[in-house]
Amino acid sequence: MEYFYQRVICKLYRIRQSIIGCLCTIYMRFKCWIWGVKLGNCSKFIGNMIIFRCPGSSIVIGDNCKFVSTSYGNFRGINHRCIFQTNTSNAKIRIGHNCGFSGVSLVCSESVIIGDDCLIGANVVIGDRDDHSDVYHTPYKPVEIKSGTWIGMNVCILKGVTIGHNTIIGANSVVTKSIPDNVIAAGNPCRVIKQR
Ligand SMILES: CC(C)(COP(=O)(O)OP(=O)(O)OC[C@H]1O[C@@H](n2cnc3c(N)ncnc32)[C@H](O)[C@@H]1OP(=O)(O)O)[C@@H](O)C(=O)NCCC(=O)NCCS
């Protein structure tokens, strides 16, 4: 009896999730349109993502991507909503097809490019600048995450980093230098720990 009851609860939870997901996707499609974000087909949103696009800059998202901005959509826990921000007029964010994001923060002054089939875990922060540039001025350096990459939760990817194809970055890593294709890398600073 208890098992049956729990199955009903799970089923209702999933139905609730589907309804919330549909409503969020409709709302976020409208929000992307308002902010001039080019959004591909069949992308899904759970929760209300934050978008800020500086006039003149571009944010282009491929087909079939998923953006989770609440812990209902990722049981590892989302510390904040997905955030995409460009803050110069020539900044460009490019997201490929079939990517998944949970509470990712992506800030761009020049270029942040993410390939196809990338999974970006909960609370990952990616930026091509250091911010607080009035305190310590450092240059912008483009970031590229190539196709087939899996980034673990709470990873911080700093300016100038390229992450190679099919590479995995372990949870809580701080990536300060580029990482090659087909490896598993982790730690602070992030280093290759094995080949895939
Ligand atoms: C990177 C990862 C996939 C590696 O898994 P694995 O291949 O089973 O690796 P192992 O557990 O054999 O660890 C190999 C070595 O790397 C170290 N290591 C593994 N993950 C690490 C991490 N995140 N940070 C630092 N070191 C790590 C281990 O301590 C071990 O070191 P040792 O050889 O000195 O003992 C896994 O540890 C990980 O971080 N997964 C991410 C989970 C996640 O974030 N999911 C997203 C949810 S939203």
Coordinates of N, CA, C and O in Angstrom, one line a residue, residues 26-27 46 50-51 73 78 85 93 107 112 116 121-122 131 133 153 158 169 172 175-176 178 181:
I26 N 7.3 28.3 -22.5 CA 6.5 29.3 -23.2 C 7.0 30.7 -22.8 O 7.3 31.6 -23.6
Y27 N 7.1 30.9 -21.5 CA 7.5 32.2 -20.9 C 9.0 32.6 -21.4 O 9.2 33.7 -21.8
I46 N 13.3 24.8 -17.4 CA 12.6 24.6 -16.1 C 13.0 25.7 -15.2 O 14.2 25.8 -14.8
I50 N 17.8 34.0 -16.0 CA 18.1 35.4 -16.1 C 18.9 35.7 -17.4 O 19.9 35.0 -17.7
I51 N 18.5 36.7 -18.2 CA 19.2 37.0 -19.4 C 19.5 38.5 -19.4 O 18.6 39.3 -19.0
G73 N 14.3 20.7 -10.8 CA 14.8 20.1 -12.0 C 16.1 19.4 -11.9 O 16.6 18.8 -12.9
I78 N 20.2 23.6 -7.0 CA 20.7 24.7 -7.9 C 20.8 25.9 -6.9 O 19.8 26.3 -6.2
Q85 N 24.9 36.5 -19.6 CA 25.0 37.9 -19.6 C 26.1 38.3 -20.6 O 27.2 37.7 -20.6
I93 N 28.0 35.0 -27.3 CA 27.8 33.7 -26.6 C 27.2 32.8 -27.7 O 26.2 33.1 -28.3
V107 N 29.1 34.6 -18.1 CA 29.2 36.0 -18.3 C 30.3 36.2 -19.4 O 31.3 35.6 -19.4
V112 N 32.3 33.5 -25.6 CA 32.1 32.2 -24.9 C 31.4 31.3 -25.9 O 30.3 31.5 -26.3
D116 N 28.4 21.2 -29.4 CA 27.2 20.4 -29.3 C 27.4 19.4 -28.2 O 28.5 19.0 -27.8
G121 N 27.1 20.9 -15.4 CA 26.4 20.5 -14.1 C 26.0 21.7 -13.3 O 26.2 22.8 -13.7
A122 N 25.5 21.4 -12.1 CA 24.9 22.4 -11.3 C 25.9 23.4 -10.8 O 27.0 23.1 -10.4
D131 N 36.1 40.4 -14.0 CA 35.2 41.3 -13.3 C 36.0 42.2 -12.3 O 37.2 42.1 -12.2
S133 N 37.1 45.0 -12.7 CA 38.3 45.4 -13.4 C 38.8 46.8 -13.0 O 39.9 47.2 -13.3
M153 N 29.5 19.4 -11.3 CA 28.9 20.5 -10.5 C 29.9 21.5 -9.9 O 31.0 21.0 -9.5
L158 N 37.7 29.7 -15.9 CA 38.2 31.1 -15.9 C 38.6 31.5 -17.4 O 38.6 30.7 -18.3
I169 N 35.2 17.3 -16.7 CA 35.9 18.1 -15.7 C 35.2 17.7 -14.3 O 33.9 17.8 -14.2
N172 N 33.7 20.6 -8.6 CA 34.4 21.6 -7.8 C 35.7 22.0 -8.3 O 36.5 22.6 -7.5
V175 N 39.2 25.7 -13.2 CA 39.9 25.4 -14.5 C 40.6 26.8 -14.9 O 39.9 27.7 -15.3
T176 N 41.9 26.8 -14.7 CA 42.7 28.0 -15.0 C 43.4 27.9 -16.3 O 43.8 29.0 -16.9
S178 N 44.0 25.6 -20.3 CA 43.2 24.7 -21.2 C 43.5 23.3 -20.9 O 44.5 22.9 -20.5
D181 N 41.7 17.2 -25.4 CA 40.6 16.4 -25.8 C 40.6 15.0 -25.0 O 41.7 14.6 -24.6

